[in-house]
Every structure is written in C-alpha cells, then in structure tokens.
Short mmCIF file of C-alpha atoms in Angstrom, two decimals:
data_model
loop_
_atom_site.label_atom_id
_atom_site.label_comp_id
_atom_site.label_asym_id
_atom_site.label_seq_id
_atom_site.Cartn_x
_atom_site.Cartn_y
_atom_site.Cartn_z
CA MET A 586 -17.40 29.69 24.70
CA GLN A 587 -15.65 29.71 28.06
CA PRO A 588 -14.04 26.37 29.02
CA ASP A 589 -14.97 24.49 32.17
CA LEU A 590 -12.48 23.77 34.92
CA GLU A 591 -11.66 20.04 35.10
CA LEU A 592 -11.02 18.63 38.56
CA VAL A 593 -7.81 16.60 38.45
CA HIS A 594 -7.58 14.45 41.55
CA ILE A 595 -4.13 13.23 42.56
CA ARG A 596 -4.30 10.50 45.16
CA LYS A 597 -2.68 10.86 48.53
CA GLY A 598 0.90 9.61 48.46
CA GLU A 599 1.31 10.23 44.71
CA SER A 600 2.86 13.10 42.76
CA PHE A 601 0.73 12.85 39.62
CA ALA A 602 -2.40 11.23 38.19
CA ALA A 603 -2.17 8.42 35.62
CA TRP A 604 -5.28 6.71 34.32
CA ARG A 605 -7.27 5.55 31.29
CA HIS A 606 -10.78 6.53 30.34
CA GLY A 607 -13.39 5.45 27.84
CA TYR A 608 -15.83 7.35 25.67
CA PRO A 609 -18.25 8.97 26.29
CA PHE A 610 -16.76 10.32 29.52
CA ARG A 611 -17.38 13.32 31.81
CA THR A 612 -14.10 15.07 30.88
CA VAL A 613 -14.99 15.10 27.19
CA ARG A 614 -15.99 18.74 26.95
CA TRP A 615 -14.28 22.09 26.30
CA HIS A 616 -12.21 22.32 29.49
CA TYR A 617 -8.95 23.38 31.09
CA HIS A 618 -6.97 22.50 34.21
CA PRO A 619 -3.83 23.92 35.86
CA GLU A 620 -1.93 20.63 35.45
CA TYR A 621 0.30 19.56 32.56
CA GLU A 622 -1.17 16.65 30.61
CA ILE A 623 0.18 13.86 28.40
CA HIS A 624 -2.68 12.42 26.36
CA LEU A 625 -2.42 9.30 24.17
CA VAL A 626 -5.40 8.15 22.10
CA VAL A 627 -5.63 4.35 21.81
CA ALA A 628 -9.05 3.97 20.14
CA THR A 629 -11.51 5.88 17.91
CA SER A 630 -11.06 8.81 15.53
CA GLY A 631 -12.58 12.26 15.56
CA THR A 632 -11.91 15.98 15.99
CA PHE A 633 -9.74 17.59 18.64
CA TYR A 634 -9.36 21.16 19.84
CA ILE A 635 -6.27 22.62 21.54
CA GLY A 636 -6.45 26.36 22.23
CA ASP A 637 -7.31 27.88 18.84
CA PHE A 638 -6.16 24.79 16.91
CA VAL A 639 -8.62 22.30 15.37
CA GLY A 640 -7.55 18.97 13.85
CA ASN A 641 -8.39 15.32 13.33
CA PHE A 642 -7.16 12.54 15.58
CA GLY A 643 -6.91 8.76 15.46
CA PRO A 644 -5.34 5.91 17.44
CA GLY A 645 -1.75 6.67 18.35
CA GLN A 646 -2.11 10.44 18.61
CA LEU A 647 0.18 11.73 21.39
CA ILE A 648 -0.21 15.28 22.70
CA MET A 649 1.23 17.18 25.66
CA THR A 650 -0.50 20.30 26.95
CA GLY A 651 0.62 22.88 29.47
CA PRO A 652 -1.31 24.48 32.35
CA ASN A 653 -4.71 26.06 31.61
CA LEU A 654 -4.68 25.28 27.89
CA PRO A 655 -8.29 24.56 26.80
CA GLN A 656 -8.78 21.24 25.04
CA ASN A 657 -11.28 18.62 23.91
CA TRP A 658 -11.36 15.35 21.93
CA ILE A 659 -14.68 14.36 20.33
CA SER A 660 -14.82 10.81 18.96
CA GLU A 661 -16.95 9.80 16.00
CA ILE A 662 -18.91 6.77 17.23
CA GLU A 663 -22.32 5.27 16.60
CA PRO A 664 -25.26 6.44 18.74
CA GLY A 665 -25.30 4.44 21.95
CA GLU A 666 -21.82 3.03 21.32
CA VAL A 667 -19.49 2.88 24.34
CA VAL A 668 -15.70 2.62 24.01
CA PRO A 669 -14.23 1.14 27.21
CA ALA A 670 -10.73 2.57 26.80
CA ARG A 671 -10.12 5.52 24.48
CA SER A 672 -7.25 7.44 26.06
CA LEU A 673 -4.27 7.04 28.37
CA VAL A 674 -3.68 10.17 30.45
CA ILE A 675 -0.96 11.50 32.75
CA GLN A 676 -1.57 14.78 34.60
CA PHE A 677 1.00 16.44 36.82
CA PRO A 678 0.92 19.76 38.71
CA GLU A 679 3.24 22.63 37.91
CA PRO A 680 4.69 22.93 41.46
CA PHE A 681 5.73 19.26 41.38
CA ILE A 682 7.67 19.56 38.14
CA GLU A 683 9.09 22.99 39.01
CA ASP A 684 10.39 21.70 42.34
CA ALA A 685 12.06 18.79 40.52
CA CYS A 686 13.66 21.13 37.99
CA SER A 687 14.93 23.42 40.75
CA SER A 688 16.46 20.64 42.82
CA MET A 689 18.05 18.50 40.08
CA PRO A 690 20.36 20.10 37.47
CA GLU A 691 19.71 17.23 35.05
CA MET A 692 16.12 18.45 34.77
CA ASP A 693 17.15 21.63 32.93
CA ALA A 694 16.72 19.73 29.68
CA LEU A 695 13.02 19.48 30.49
CA ARG A 696 12.32 23.21 30.65
CA PRO A 697 12.04 23.85 26.87
CA LEU A 698 9.52 21.00 26.61
CA LEU A 699 7.44 22.42 29.45
CA GLU A 700 7.47 25.89 27.89
CA ARG A 701 6.50 24.67 24.41
CA SER A 702 3.71 22.51 25.82
CA ARG A 703 1.86 25.65 26.93
CA ARG A 704 0.68 25.87 23.31
CA GLY A 705 0.17 22.12 22.94
CA LEU A 706 2.59 19.66 21.31
CA LEU A 707 1.64 16.92 18.85
CA PHE A 708 4.34 14.24 18.65
CA ASP A 709 5.31 11.99 15.75
CA GLU A 710 4.21 8.35 15.38
CA GLU A 711 7.66 7.04 16.28
CA THR A 712 7.60 8.81 19.66
CA SER A 713 4.02 7.70 20.30
CA ALA A 714 4.95 4.06 19.64
CA LYS A 715 7.79 4.32 22.17
CA VAL A 716 5.71 6.11 24.80
CA ARG A 717 2.62 3.85 24.74
CA PRO A 718 4.14 0.71 26.35
CA VAL A 719 5.78 2.83 29.03
CA MET A 720 2.45 4.53 29.81
CA GLU A 721 0.77 1.11 29.96
CA ARG A 722 3.33 -0.09 32.48
CA LEU A 723 3.06 3.13 34.48
CA LEU A 724 -0.69 2.64 34.92
CA GLU A 725 0.02 -0.64 36.70
CA ALA A 726 3.13 0.46 38.62
CA GLN A 727 3.44 1.74 42.16
CA GLY A 728 6.00 3.57 44.26
CA MET A 729 9.46 4.26 42.86
CA ALA A 730 8.80 2.14 39.75
CA ARG A 731 5.88 4.42 38.87
CA LEU A 732 8.03 7.51 39.30
CA ALA A 733 10.87 6.03 37.21
CA LEU A 734 8.47 5.32 34.34
CA PHE A 735 7.17 8.89 34.52
CA TRP A 736 10.67 10.30 34.06
CA GLU A 737 11.29 7.83 31.24
CA ILE A 738 8.25 9.16 29.39
CA LEU A 739 9.37 12.77 29.81
CA ASP A 740 12.83 11.81 28.54
CA LEU A 741 11.25 10.30 25.42
CA LEU A 742 9.31 13.52 24.84
CA VAL A 743 12.37 15.72 25.41
CA ASN A 744 14.26 13.70 22.77
CA ALA A 745 11.39 13.36 20.28
CA PRO A 746 12.75 13.95 16.75
CA HIS A 747 9.58 15.60 15.46
CA TYR A 748 6.69 17.51 16.99
CA GLU A 749 4.18 20.17 16.00
CA VAL A 750 3.25 23.19 18.10
CA LEU A 751 -0.53 23.57 17.97
CA ALA A 752 -2.06 26.76 19.41
CA SER A 753 -0.99 30.02 17.79
CA LEU A 754 1.37 32.49 19.43
CA SER A 755 -1.50 34.94 19.72
CA PHE A 756 -3.69 32.51 21.68
CA GLU A 757 -3.98 33.18 25.40
CA LEU A 758 -6.74 32.06 27.72
CA ASP A 759 -8.09 34.90 29.82
CA LEU A 760 -8.54 33.37 33.26
CA THR A 761 -9.64 36.61 34.88
CA GLY A 762 -13.32 35.91 34.65
CA ILE A 763 -13.06 32.12 34.66
CA GLY A 764 -11.00 31.58 37.78
CA ASP A 765 -13.01 34.11 39.76
CA SER A 766 -16.46 32.95 38.66
CA GLY A 767 -18.52 31.55 41.50
CA ILE A 768 -19.06 28.11 40.03
CA ASN A 769 -15.45 27.52 39.06
CA ARG A 770 -14.27 28.65 42.48
CA ALA A 771 -16.71 26.16 43.95
CA LEU A 772 -15.45 23.44 41.61
CA SER A 773 -11.88 24.23 42.56
CA HIS A 774 -12.80 23.90 46.24
CA LEU A 775 -14.48 20.55 45.54
CA ARG A 776 -11.34 19.43 43.78
CA GLU A 777 -9.23 20.11 46.85
CA HIS A 778 -11.73 18.54 49.26
CA LEU A 779 -13.38 15.82 47.16
CA THR A 780 -13.37 13.17 49.90
CA GLU A 781 -14.81 15.55 52.51
CA GLN A 782 -18.50 16.17 53.16
CA ILE A 783 -18.93 19.71 51.86
CA GLU A 784 -22.48 21.06 51.96
CA GLU A 785 -24.09 23.24 49.31
CA GLY A 786 -24.64 26.06 51.81
CA GLU A 787 -20.90 26.18 52.52
CA LEU A 788 -20.07 26.59 48.82
CA ALA A 789 -22.82 29.16 48.35
CA GLU A 790 -21.46 31.24 51.21
CA MET A 791 -17.92 30.93 49.85
CA VAL A 792 -18.93 32.47 46.50
CA GLY A 793 -21.30 35.03 48.00
CA GLN A 794 -24.62 33.62 46.77
CA SER A 795 -27.77 32.43 48.42
CA GLN A 796 -28.09 28.66 48.52
CA SER A 797 -31.00 28.67 46.07
CA ALA A 798 -29.18 30.93 43.59
CA PHE A 799 -26.03 28.83 43.86
CA SER A 800 -28.01 25.62 43.35
CA ARG A 801 -29.57 26.95 40.15
CA ALA A 802 -26.23 28.27 38.85
CA PHE A 803 -24.46 25.00 39.66
CA LYS A 804 -27.06 22.97 37.79
CA ARG A 805 -26.88 25.27 34.75
CA HIS A 806 -23.09 24.95 34.69
CA THR A 807 -22.73 21.20 35.30
CA GLY A 808 -26.10 19.86 34.21
CA THR A 809 -26.70 18.19 37.55
CA THR A 810 -26.95 18.75 41.30
CA LEU A 811 -24.01 19.17 43.65
CA VAL A 812 -24.65 15.83 45.37
CA ARG A 813 -24.84 13.89 42.12
CA TYR A 814 -21.83 15.73 40.67
CA ARG A 815 -19.72 14.99 43.75
CA ASN A 816 -20.78 11.36 43.75
CA GLN A 817 -19.90 11.12 40.05
CA LEU A 818 -16.41 12.50 40.73
CA ARG A 819 -15.92 10.07 43.60
CA ILE A 820 -17.02 7.12 41.49
CA ASP A 821 -14.69 8.25 38.69
CA LEU A 822 -11.85 8.36 41.21
CA ALA A 823 -12.83 4.89 42.44
CA CYS A 824 -12.65 3.62 38.85
CA GLN A 825 -9.11 4.94 38.53
CA MET A 826 -8.12 3.17 41.74
CA LEU A 827 -9.77 -0.08 40.65
CA LEU A 828 -7.84 -0.03 37.39
CA THR A 829 -4.45 1.10 38.66
CA ASP A 830 -4.17 -0.96 41.85
CA GLN A 831 -5.34 -4.57 41.56
CA GLU A 832 -4.41 -5.33 45.16
CA ILE A 833 -6.49 -2.68 46.93
CA LYS A 834 -9.81 -3.93 48.25
CA VAL A 835 -13.13 -2.46 47.19
CA ALA A 836 -13.96 -1.61 50.80
CA GLU A 837 -10.76 0.42 51.11
CA ILE A 838 -11.55 2.33 47.94
CA CYS A 839 -15.05 3.07 49.24
CA TYR A 840 -13.72 5.00 52.23
CA ASP A 841 -10.71 6.47 50.41
CA VAL A 842 -12.95 8.29 47.90
CA GLY A 843 -15.27 9.70 50.57
CA PHE A 844 -18.23 7.33 50.97
CA SER A 845 -19.25 6.54 54.53
CA ASN A 846 -20.41 2.94 53.99
CA LEU A 847 -19.94 0.16 51.48
CA SER A 848 -23.60 -0.37 50.57
CA ASN A 849 -24.01 3.31 49.62
CA PHE A 850 -20.81 3.16 47.56
CA ASN A 851 -21.95 0.01 45.73
CA ARG A 852 -25.37 1.53 45.04
CA HIS A 853 -23.92 4.67 43.50
CA PHE A 854 -21.30 2.71 41.54
CA LEU A 855 -24.03 0.55 40.02
CA LYS A 856 -26.09 3.64 39.18
CA PHE A 857 -23.24 5.42 37.38
CA LYS A 858 -21.43 2.46 35.81
CA GLY A 859 -24.15 -0.16 35.38
CA MET A 860 -22.16 -2.81 37.24
CA SER A 861 -20.57 -3.48 40.61
CA PRO A 862 -17.01 -2.35 41.43
CA SER A 863 -15.79 -5.95 41.27
CA GLN A 864 -17.43 -6.48 37.88
CA PHE A 865 -15.92 -3.22 36.64
CA ARG A 866 -12.43 -4.34 37.64
CA THR A 867 -12.92 -7.79 36.07
CA THR A 868 -14.40 -6.37 32.86
CA PHE A 869 -11.54 -3.97 32.26
CA ALA A 870 -8.94 -6.58 33.18
CA ALA A 871 -10.45 -8.83 30.49
CA GLN A 872 -10.52 -5.92 28.03
CA LYS A 873 -6.87 -5.18 28.71
CA ALA A 874 -5.90 -8.83 28.23
CA PHE A 875 -7.81 -8.90 24.93
CA VAL A 876 -6.12 -5.74 23.64
CA MET A 877 -2.67 -7.01 24.62
CA ALA A 878 -3.36 -10.36 22.94
CA GLU A 879 -4.14 -8.55 19.70
#
C-alpha cells in the first residue's frame, strides 16, 4: 500500500513544528513527509510501523525518523474512546538542519544521527525520560528559548547510550510514482499555500485533470472534499497554535490560519472539535495540569 503525503505546516517565523496530538487523529495513517520527526508517545499502547519494521509501542516510546520514511502508530483503545494527548511531535525540514550543519562546525556531531534516522531510530527508556520534560517545555516556549530547547533535545539524542535501527537496509521508499501522482502534488501545493484561498479548478489544472475527475480522485484519496479537507487542516493548525501560545488571541489565530471571519472560524472549529476554540484551550490546559500533578 502506498503511503499518503502528510502536510507538515511550520508557522511563519519558526524553523520547525512542535505540537501534541490526541487519538484518533488525522495523521494516524500510513504516511510519509519530507521532514525529520521526533515522536514521543505519552499515552496508550498499540502497534507501530516504520518502513518495513513492525513492533509494539507503549507510553515512553521515543523514535526519530528521517525524510520520507513511511510510518504509523495505531493505538488499542475502546470503540468511541478519545485520548486527548497521545504523542509529542517535533518535525523539522532537511534544508533547515543542513544549513545549520554547514554553518556551524559543532553540528558535525549531528550528521551520523541524521543519517541513521533515515531508517528510523528507537531510543532507550533512559533517553526518553530525559527528552520528555525538554519536549514539554519546548511546546510552551517561544523565540530563542524554543530554539535552545530544540538543540538540547538533539544533543540528548546524539549522546543516547542505546538505540535500535528499525527499517532494514534493503528498505527504500520509491517516491517516483508517489511524488508525481496528481493528488499528492495537489496536497503538496496545499501544504505550501494552506492559508491561501486555492480553488479546486486551480489544483485540477495543475495536475492536468478536469475539475470533475480531480474532485472524484481527491475524495477517493482523502475520504472528503477539498473544502472540508482544507478546513480540517486549518483547524488542526489552529489547535496547535492554541496549545503552544497561550497569549495569542483566538481572533488572531482565525486570520493566521486562513479564515476570513471569526464567526466562520468558530463554526468550523465547533464542527470539527465539538467545542469552541476557547473551550478547547481551557480543556487542554486543565488536562495538562492534571497530567503534571500526577
């Protein structure tokens, strides 16, 4: 089965994405993305897939994956159960880290880690326990403090005493058909222009299809329409902003993620999340306080 392209959105003024997500969630599927990823499970157990590797996971599992390595984590939960916070995630683009390595000699120590991560790296419990509080702080940090915590995490991974390489040496994802497929090219374009008003006809023309053919293909691939899919991505981005920046106002987030008015934003947020943006922020703040108290 060919993996789907995941759209990783890095906010303007930031070098990488850092966020938490619950379960079920839209990214929980067989997927890939061109960014490196650091993935820490904080709740639930289940089965995970990295390249051609299959294993079991539980709370505390820490994995780093390189660009375009297919992956998925499927939690074992009761029907209808919702887990508010399952994973902590950092995603950073290859050009960002390559530029840093090229400009700072101290970064040479990072290159072996980056190369090994292209097959997926599972770290030991000791490293996971050290990384988790730093990731938690990073999710709340801004500016230079956020960047400093990012480098601290990479330093912990570089110096990890034990790790396991996951995908086999023979595994290699063939991106020839995937990257050039009409739908994934359209998804990639959406990723780069998520906050802009891109019409279905524009995407259809870009991939050389009629609008009706593109619409049918898009729905088969994503399970929904372009408008709903784009709104879902924007609401997901809004959720990240609500959780990572307690000072930013809901109205600012509304326009930052591409909605043209606040009432439309609130209506779609309620439809996708079952609560208002303010309630969402309050609920997860309470959940975080409860987890920390434990």
